[in-house]
Short mmCIF file of C-alpha atoms in Angstrom, two decimals:
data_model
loop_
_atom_site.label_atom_id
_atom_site.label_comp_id
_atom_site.label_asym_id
_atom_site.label_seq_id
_atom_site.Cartn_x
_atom_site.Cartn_y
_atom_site.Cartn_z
CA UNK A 1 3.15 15.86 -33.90
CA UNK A 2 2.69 12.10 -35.45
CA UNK A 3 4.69 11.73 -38.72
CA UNK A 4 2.29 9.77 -41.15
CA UNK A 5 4.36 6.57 -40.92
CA UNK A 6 3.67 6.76 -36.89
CA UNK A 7 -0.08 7.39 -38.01
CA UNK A 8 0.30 4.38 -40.34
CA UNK A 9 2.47 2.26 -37.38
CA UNK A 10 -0.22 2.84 -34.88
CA UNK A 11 -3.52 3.38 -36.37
CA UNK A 12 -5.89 6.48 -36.31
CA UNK A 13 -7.35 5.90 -32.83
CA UNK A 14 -4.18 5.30 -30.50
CA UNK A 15 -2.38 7.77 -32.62
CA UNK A 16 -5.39 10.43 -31.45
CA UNK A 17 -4.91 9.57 -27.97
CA UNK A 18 -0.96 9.38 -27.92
CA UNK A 19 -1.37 13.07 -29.80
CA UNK A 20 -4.39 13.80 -26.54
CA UNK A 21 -1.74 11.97 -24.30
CA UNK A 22 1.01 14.20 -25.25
CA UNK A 23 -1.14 17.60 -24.68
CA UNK A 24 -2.31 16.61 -21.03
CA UNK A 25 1.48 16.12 -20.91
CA UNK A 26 3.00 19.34 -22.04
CA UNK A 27 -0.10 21.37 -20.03
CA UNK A 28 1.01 20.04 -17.19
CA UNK A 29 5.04 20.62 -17.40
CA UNK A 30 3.71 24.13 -18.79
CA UNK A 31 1.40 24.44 -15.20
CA UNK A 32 4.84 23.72 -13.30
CA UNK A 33 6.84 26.01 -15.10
CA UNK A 34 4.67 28.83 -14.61
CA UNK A 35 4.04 28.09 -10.95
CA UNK A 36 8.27 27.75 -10.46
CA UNK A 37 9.31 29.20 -13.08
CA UNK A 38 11.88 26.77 -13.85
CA UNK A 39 11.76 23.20 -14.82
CA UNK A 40 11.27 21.01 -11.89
CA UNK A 41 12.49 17.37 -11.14
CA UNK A 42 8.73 16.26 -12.12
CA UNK A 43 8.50 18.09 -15.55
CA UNK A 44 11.95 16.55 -16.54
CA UNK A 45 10.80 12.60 -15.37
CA UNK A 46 7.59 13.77 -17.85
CA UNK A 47 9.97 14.70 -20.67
CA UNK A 48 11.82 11.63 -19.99
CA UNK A 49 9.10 9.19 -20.25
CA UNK A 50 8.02 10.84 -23.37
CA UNK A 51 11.40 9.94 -24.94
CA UNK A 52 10.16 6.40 -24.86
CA UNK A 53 7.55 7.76 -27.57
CA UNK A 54 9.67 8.95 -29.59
CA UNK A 55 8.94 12.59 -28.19
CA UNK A 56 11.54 14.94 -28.60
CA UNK A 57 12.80 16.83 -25.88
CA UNK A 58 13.75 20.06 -27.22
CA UNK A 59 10.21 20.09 -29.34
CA UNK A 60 8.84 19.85 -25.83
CA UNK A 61 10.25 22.36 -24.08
CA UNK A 62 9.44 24.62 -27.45
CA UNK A 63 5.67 23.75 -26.70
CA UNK A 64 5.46 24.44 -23.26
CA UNK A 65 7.14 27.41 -24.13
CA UNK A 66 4.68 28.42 -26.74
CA UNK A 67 1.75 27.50 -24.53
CA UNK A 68 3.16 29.94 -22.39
CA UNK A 69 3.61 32.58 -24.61
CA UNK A 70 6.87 33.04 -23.50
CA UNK A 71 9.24 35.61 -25.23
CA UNK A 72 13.22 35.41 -25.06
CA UNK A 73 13.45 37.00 -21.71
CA UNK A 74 11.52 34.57 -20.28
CA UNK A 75 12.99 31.67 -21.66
CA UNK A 76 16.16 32.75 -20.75
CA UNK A 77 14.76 33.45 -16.87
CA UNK A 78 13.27 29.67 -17.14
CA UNK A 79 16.83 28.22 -18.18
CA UNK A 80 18.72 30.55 -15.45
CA UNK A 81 16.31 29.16 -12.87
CA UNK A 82 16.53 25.87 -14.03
CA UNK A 83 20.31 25.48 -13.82
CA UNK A 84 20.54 27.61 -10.84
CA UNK A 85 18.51 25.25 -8.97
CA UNK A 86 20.32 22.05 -10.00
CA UNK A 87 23.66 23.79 -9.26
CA UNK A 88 22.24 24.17 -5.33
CA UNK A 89 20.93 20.75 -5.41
CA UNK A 90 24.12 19.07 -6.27
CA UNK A 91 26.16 21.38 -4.17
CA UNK A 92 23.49 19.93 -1.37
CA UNK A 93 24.22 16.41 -2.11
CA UNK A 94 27.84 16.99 -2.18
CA UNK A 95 28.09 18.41 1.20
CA UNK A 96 25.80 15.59 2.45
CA UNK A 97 27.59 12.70 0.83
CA UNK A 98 30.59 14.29 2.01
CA UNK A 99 29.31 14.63 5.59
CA UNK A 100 27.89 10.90 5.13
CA UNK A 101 31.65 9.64 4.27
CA UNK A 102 33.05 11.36 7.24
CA UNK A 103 30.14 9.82 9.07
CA UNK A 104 30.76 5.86 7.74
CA UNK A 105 27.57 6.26 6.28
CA UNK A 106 28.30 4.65 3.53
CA UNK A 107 24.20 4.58 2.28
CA UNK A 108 23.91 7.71 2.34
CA UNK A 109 27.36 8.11 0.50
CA UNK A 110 26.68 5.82 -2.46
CA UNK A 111 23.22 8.01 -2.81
CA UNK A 112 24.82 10.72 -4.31
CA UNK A 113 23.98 9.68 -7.89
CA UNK A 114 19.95 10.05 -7.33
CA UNK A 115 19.59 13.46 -7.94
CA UNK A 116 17.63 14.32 -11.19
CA UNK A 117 19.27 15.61 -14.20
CA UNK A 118 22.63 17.76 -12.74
CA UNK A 119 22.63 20.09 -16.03
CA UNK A 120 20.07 21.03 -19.05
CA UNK A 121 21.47 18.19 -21.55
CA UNK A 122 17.69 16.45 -21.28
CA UNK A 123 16.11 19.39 -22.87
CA UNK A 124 18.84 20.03 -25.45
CA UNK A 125 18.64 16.21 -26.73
CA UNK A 126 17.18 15.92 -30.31
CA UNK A 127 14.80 12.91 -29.10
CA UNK A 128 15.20 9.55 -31.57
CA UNK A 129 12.77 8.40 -33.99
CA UNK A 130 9.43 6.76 -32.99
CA UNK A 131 10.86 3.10 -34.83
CA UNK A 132 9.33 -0.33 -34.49
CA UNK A 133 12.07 -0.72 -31.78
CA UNK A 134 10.86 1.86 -29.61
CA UNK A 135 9.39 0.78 -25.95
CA UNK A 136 5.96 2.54 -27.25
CA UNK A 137 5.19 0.70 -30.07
CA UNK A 138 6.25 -2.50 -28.69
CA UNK A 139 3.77 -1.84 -25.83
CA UNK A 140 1.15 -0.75 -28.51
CA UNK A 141 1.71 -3.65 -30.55
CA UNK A 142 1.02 -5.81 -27.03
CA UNK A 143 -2.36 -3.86 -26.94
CA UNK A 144 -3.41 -4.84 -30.26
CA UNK A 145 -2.99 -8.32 -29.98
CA UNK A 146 -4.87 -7.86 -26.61
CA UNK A 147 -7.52 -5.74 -28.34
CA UNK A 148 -7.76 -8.44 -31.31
CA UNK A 149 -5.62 -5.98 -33.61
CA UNK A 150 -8.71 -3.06 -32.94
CA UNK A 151 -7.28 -1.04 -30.36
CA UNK A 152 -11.23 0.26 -29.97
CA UNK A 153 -11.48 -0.63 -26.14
CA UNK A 154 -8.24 -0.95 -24.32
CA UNK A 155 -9.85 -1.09 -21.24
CA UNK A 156 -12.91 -3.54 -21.83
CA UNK A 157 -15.37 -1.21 -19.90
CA UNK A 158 -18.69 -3.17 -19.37
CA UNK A 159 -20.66 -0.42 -18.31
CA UNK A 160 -23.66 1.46 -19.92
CA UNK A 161 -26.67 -0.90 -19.79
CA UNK A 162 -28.60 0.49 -22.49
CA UNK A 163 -28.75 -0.11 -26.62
CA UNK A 164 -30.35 3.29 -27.02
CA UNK A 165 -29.01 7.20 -26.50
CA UNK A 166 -25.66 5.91 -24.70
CA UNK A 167 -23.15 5.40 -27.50
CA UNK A 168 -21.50 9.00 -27.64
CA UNK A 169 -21.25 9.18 -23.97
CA UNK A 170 -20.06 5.40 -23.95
CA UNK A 171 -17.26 6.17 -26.67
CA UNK A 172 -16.62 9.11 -24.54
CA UNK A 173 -16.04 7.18 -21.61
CA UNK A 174 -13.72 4.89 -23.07
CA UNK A 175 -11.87 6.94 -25.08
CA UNK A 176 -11.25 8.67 -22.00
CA UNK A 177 -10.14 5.68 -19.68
CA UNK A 178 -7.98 4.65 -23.06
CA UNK A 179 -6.08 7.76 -23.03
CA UNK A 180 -5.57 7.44 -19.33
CA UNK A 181 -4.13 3.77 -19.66
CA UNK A 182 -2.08 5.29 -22.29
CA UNK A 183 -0.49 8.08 -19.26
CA UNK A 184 -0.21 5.24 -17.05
CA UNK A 185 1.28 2.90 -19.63
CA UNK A 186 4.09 5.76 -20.96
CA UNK A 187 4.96 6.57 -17.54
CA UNK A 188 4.15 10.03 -17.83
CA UNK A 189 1.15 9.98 -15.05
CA UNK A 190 0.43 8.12 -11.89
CA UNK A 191 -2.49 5.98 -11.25
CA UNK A 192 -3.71 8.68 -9.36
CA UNK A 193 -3.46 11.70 -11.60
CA UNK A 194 -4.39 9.11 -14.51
CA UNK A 195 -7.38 8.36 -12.94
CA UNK A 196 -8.44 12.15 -11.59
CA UNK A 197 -7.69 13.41 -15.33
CA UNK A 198 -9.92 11.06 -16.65
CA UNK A 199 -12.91 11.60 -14.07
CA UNK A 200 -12.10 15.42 -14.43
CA UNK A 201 -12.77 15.25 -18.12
CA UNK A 202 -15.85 12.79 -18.09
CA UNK A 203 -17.51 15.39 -15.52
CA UNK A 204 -17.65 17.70 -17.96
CA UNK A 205 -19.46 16.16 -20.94
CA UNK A 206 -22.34 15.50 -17.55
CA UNK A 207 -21.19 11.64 -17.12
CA UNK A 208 -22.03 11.20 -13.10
CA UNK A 209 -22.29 7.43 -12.49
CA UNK A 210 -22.38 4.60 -14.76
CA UNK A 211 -24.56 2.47 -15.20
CA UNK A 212 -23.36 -1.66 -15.59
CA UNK A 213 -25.53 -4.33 -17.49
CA UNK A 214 -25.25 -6.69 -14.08
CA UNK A 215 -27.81 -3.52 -12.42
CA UNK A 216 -25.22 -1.97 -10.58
CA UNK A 217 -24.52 1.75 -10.63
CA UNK A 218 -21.18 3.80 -9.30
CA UNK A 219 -20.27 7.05 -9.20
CA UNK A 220 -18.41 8.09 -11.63
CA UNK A 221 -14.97 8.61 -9.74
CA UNK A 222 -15.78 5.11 -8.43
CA UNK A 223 -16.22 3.26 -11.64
CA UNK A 224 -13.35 5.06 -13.31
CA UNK A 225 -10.78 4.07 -11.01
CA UNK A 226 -12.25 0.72 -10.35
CA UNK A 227 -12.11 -0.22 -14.09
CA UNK A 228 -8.62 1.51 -14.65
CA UNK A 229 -7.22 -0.57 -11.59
CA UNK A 230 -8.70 -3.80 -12.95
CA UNK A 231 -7.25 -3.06 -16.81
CA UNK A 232 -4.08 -1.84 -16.16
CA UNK A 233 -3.42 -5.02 -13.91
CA UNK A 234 -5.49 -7.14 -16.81
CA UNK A 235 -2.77 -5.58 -19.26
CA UNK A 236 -0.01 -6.34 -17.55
CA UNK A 237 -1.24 -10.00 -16.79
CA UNK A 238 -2.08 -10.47 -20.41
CA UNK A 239 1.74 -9.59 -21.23
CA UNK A 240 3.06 -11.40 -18.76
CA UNK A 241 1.36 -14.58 -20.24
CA UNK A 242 2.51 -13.47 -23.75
CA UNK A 243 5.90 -13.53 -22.84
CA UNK A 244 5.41 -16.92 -21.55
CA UNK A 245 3.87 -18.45 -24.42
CA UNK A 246 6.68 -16.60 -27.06
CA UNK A 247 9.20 -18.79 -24.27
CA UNK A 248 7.62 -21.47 -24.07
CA UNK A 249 7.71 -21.31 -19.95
CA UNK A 250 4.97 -23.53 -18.22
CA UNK A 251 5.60 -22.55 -14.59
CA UNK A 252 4.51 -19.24 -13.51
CA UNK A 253 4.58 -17.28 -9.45
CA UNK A 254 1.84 -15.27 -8.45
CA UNK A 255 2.37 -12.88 -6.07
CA UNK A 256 1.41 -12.32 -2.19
CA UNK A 257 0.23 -9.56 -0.35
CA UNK A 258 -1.49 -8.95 2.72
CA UNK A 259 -4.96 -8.05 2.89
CA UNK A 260 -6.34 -10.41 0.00
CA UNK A 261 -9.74 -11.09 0.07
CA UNK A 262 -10.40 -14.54 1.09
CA UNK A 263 -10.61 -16.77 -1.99
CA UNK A 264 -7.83 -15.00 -3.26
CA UNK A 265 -5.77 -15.89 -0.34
CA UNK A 266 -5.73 -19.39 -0.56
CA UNK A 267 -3.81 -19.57 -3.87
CA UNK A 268 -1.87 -16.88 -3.66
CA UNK A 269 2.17 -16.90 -2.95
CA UNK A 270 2.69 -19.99 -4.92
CA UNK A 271 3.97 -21.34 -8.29
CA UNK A 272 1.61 -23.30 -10.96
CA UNK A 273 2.07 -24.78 -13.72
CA UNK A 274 0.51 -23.69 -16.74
CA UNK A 275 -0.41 -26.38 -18.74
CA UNK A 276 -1.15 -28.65 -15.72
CA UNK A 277 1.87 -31.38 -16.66
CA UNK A 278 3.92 -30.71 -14.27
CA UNK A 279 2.77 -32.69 -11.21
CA UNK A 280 5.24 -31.08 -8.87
CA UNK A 281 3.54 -27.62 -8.97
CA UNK A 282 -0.72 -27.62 -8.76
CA UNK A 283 -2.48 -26.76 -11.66
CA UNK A 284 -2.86 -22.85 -12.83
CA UNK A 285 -6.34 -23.25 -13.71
CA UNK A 286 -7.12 -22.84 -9.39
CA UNK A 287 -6.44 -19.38 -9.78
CA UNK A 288 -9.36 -19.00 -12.27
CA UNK A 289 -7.28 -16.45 -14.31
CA UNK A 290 -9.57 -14.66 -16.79
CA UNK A 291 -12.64 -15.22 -14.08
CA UNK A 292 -14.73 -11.98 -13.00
CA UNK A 293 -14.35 -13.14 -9.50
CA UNK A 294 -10.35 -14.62 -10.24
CA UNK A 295 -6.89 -13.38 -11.11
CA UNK A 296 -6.81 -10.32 -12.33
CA UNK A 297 -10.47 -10.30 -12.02
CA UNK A 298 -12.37 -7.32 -11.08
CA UNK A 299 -10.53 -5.15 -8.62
CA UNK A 300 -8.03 -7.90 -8.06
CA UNK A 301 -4.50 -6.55 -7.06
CA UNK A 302 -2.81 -9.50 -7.69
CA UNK A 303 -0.19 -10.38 -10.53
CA UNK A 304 2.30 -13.40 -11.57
CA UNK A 305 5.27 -13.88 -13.46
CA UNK A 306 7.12 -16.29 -15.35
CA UNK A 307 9.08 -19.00 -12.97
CA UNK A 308 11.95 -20.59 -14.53
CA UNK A 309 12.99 -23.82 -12.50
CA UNK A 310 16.65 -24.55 -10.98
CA UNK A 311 16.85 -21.22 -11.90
CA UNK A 312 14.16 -19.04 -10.25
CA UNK A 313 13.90 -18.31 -6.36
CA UNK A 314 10.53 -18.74 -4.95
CA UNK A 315 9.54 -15.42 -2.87
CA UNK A 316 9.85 -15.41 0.40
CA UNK A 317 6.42 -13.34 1.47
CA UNK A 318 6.30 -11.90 5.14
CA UNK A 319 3.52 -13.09 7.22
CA UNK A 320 0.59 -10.90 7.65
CA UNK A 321 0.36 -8.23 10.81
CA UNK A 322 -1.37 -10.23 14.29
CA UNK A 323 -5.05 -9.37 15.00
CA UNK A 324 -5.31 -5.90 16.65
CA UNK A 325 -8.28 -4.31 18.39
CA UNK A 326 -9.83 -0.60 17.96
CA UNK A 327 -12.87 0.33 20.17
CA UNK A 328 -13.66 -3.25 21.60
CA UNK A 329 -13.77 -4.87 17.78
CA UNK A 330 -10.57 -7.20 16.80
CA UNK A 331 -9.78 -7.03 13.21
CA UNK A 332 -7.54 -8.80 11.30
CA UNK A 333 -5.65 -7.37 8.51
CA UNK A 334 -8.29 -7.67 5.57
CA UNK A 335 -11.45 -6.77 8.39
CA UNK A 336 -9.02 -3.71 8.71
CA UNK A 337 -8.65 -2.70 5.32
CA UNK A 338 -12.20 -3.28 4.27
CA UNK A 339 -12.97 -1.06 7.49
CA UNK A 340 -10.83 1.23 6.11
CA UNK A 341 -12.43 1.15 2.40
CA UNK A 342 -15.73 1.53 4.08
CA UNK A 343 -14.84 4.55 6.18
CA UNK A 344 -12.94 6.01 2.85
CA UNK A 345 -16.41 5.58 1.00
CA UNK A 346 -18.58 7.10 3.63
CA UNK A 347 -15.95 10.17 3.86
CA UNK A 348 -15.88 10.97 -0.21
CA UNK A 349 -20.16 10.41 0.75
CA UNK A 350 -20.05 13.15 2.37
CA UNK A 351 -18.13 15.67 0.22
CA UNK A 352 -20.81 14.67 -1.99
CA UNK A 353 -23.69 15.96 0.27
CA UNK A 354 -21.28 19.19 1.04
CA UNK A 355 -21.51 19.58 -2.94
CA UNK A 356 -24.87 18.56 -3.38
CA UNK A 357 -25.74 21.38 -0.37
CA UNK A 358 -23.76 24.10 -2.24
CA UNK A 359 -25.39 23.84 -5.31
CA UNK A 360 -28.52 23.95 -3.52
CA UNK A 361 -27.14 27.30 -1.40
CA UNK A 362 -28.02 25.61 1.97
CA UNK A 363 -25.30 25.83 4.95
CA UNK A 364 -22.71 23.15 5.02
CA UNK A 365 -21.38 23.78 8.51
CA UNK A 366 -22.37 20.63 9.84
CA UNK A 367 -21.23 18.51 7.32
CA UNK A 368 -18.07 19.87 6.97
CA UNK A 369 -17.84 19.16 10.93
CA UNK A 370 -18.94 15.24 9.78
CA UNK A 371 -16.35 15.38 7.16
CA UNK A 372 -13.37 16.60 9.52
CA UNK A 373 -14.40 14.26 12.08
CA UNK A 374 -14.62 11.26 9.70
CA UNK A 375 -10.92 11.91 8.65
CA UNK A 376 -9.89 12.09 12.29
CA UNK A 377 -11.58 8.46 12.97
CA UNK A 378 -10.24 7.14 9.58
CA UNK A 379 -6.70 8.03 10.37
CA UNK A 380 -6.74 7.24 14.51
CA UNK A 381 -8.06 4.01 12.91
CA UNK A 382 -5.43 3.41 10.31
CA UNK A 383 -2.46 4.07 12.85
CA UNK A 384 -3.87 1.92 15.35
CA UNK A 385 -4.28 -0.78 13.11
CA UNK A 386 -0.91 0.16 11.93
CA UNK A 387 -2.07 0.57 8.14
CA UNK A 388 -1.32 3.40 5.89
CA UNK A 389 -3.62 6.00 5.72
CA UNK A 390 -4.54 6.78 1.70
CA UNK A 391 -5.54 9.73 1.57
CA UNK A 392 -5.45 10.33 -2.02
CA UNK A 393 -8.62 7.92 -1.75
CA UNK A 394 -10.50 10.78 0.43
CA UNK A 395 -10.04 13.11 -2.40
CA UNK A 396 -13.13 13.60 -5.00
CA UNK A 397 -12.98 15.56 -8.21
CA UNK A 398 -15.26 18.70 -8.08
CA UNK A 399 -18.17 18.63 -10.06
CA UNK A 400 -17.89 14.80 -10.92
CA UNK A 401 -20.91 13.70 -8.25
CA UNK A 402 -24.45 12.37 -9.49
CA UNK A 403 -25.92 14.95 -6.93
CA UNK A 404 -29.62 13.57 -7.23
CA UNK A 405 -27.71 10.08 -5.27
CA UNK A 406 -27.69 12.61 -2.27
CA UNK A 407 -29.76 12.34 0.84
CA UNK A 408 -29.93 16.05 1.06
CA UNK A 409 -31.12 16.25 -2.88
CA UNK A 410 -33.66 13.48 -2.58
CA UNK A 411 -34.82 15.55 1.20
CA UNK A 412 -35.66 18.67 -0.68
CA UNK A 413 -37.31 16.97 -3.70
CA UNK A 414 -39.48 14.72 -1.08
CA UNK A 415 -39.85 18.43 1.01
CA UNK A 416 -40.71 20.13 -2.75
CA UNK A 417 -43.32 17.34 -3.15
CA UNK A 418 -45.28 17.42 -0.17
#
């Protein structure tokens, strides 16, 4: 738990999601224990990031154990597990490094250092104070000044259209994509599991799709991830340029990657200058950084960093992949991954029909034949167009669907009203 002057250092709010943050966090290393029963390489990199909170390891490994209802015997078969384990993964790595040596291999050699933790010291350590020094509250401290000292909306969601009967379900909804900045921010959670967490716990209050004040509705899952992708990348930008003004540095790079969107890819991949002054770089401004449509605009994967001259080496970026056909169509490499974000779409469309049919108690036979042929296309079509298949963007959290958005809903109701 908080101490009062960590209440005082962060303020009520954050300090109720770090405390929500923290929960999700020892659930889940308490989930892995009692699947393995020991704790894995995953649990530990938890713990670890934690430490950057101030979180003490031992206290968390007394919580998990707790949530567990675990008595001395098992606690004891955890640790024995545990350290049994790490004993035959570095006994692993030492036969392959010394296999490697023998070999000349001398990458594989110098990789036998990457193993996690080799003994229990990480859950033994007493943890360190939660200080003004500590990477958390430095980070928090960036918030606020992006917040305007509030902290009330770390993400900046602009949905929910309406003035009347939306505000608990709006505070819900950003308290929830808050606290899943905050996993992604600590380290704790990936984007992914940040962003399914979030969903998860939205479907259950009833949220299904939001609603935006432009007239445009998503799905939930869709909106959620859309708006953490766009803040996390809006945070990050926003420090970025406040370590640039506390240096006074006036040139900054932005980043290159293939697949940009059009507009984006004509200023992209090169270095500007701030302020506009200096007339050997063009003028930062082109990037229209703070737009809907710019840098770090909406959905925008792009970033940029400070560029210190005679010092700094521009990037080098690769040149995008050739044109490649599939099926008589040429595509180059952003036709591919839009293809790719369309088929992705249509696929998590139908899961929500094979929901929406369930709940109904019709026969889903058919669509789950759609759905497995739709994943065959989507990944023939990835490999030939040599992109990576994600299929963590197929998946869809059950129960999280505004089922009346369904063709099979609407069917019935238009079948019900006849």
């Amino acid at each position: 738990m908080l101490t009062e002057n960590q209440y005082e250092m962060l303020g009520d709010r954050i300090a109720a999601l770090y405390q929500e943050m923290e929960r999700d966090v020892i659930a889940d290393i308490a989930r892995r224990v009692k699947k393995t029963g020991r704790f894995t390489e995953t649990a530990e990199l938890m713990a670890k990031a934690m430490m950057d909170t101030g979180k003490n390891p031992a206290e968390i490994r007394k919580e998990v154990m707790s949530l567990l209802r675990a008595d001395a015997a098992y606690k004891k078969e955890v640790a024995n597990n545990t350290k049994q384990y790490k004993r035959d993964v570095i006994h692993i790595i030492r036969q392959t490094v010394k296999q490697a040596k023998e070999l000349g291999d001398e990458l594989i050699a110098e990789a036998g250092d990457m193993a996690f933790n080799k003994d229990l010291s990480l859950w033994h350590q007493a943890g360190k104070k939660l200080t003004k020094d500590s990477a958390f509250v430095k980070l928090v401290e960036q918030m606020a000044e992006i917040t305007g000292d509030t902290l009330k909306n770390i993400t900046k969601t602009t949905g929910f259209k309406g003035l009347h009967g939306y505000t608990s379900i709006e505070n819900a909804y950003i308290n929830a994509l808050d606290k899943a900045i905050l996993k992604m921010t600590s380290g704790a959670f990936s984007f992914d599991r940040a962003a399914e967490d979030a969903v998860r716990e939205l479907a259950h209050s009833g949220l299904r799709k939001i609603d935006y004040a432009s007239g445009r509705s998503y799905q939930l899952d869709t909106a959620a991830r859309m708006c953490l992708r766009t803040s996390s990348a809006q945070l990050s930008a926003r420090i970025s340029m406040h370590n640039c003004d506390m240096t006074g540095t006036d040139l900054v790079e932005v980043d290159k990657h293939w697949g940009a969107r059009p507009e984006h890819a004509e200023w992209q991949g090169k270095i500007y200058s701030r302020s506009g002054k200096n007339k050997k770089y063009p003028n930062f401004s082109i990037c229209r950084y703070g737009a809907v449509d710019g840098l770090c605009g909406v959905n925008c994967r792009h970033s940029f960093y400070p560029f210190f001259e005679g010092i700094s080496e521009p990037n080098q970026w690769e040149s995008e992949p050739e044109p490649k056909d599939y099926n008589g169509k040429t595509y180059n490499y952003y036709e591919a991954t839009q293809k790719q974000r369309q088929m992705e779409r249509d696929i998590r469309a139908t899961k929500r029909e094979i929901e929406a049919t369930k709940v109904m108690g019709g026969d889903t036979k058919a669509l789950e034949a759609k759905k497995r042929a739709q994943i065959k296309k989507y990944h023939e079509f990835s490999n030939a167009m040599d992109i990576r298949a994600k299929d963590n963007r197929l998946r869809m959290v059950k129960g999280s669907s505004d089922v009346t958005k369904t063709k099979v809903y609407n069917c019935l109701l238009y079948t019900s009203d006849a």
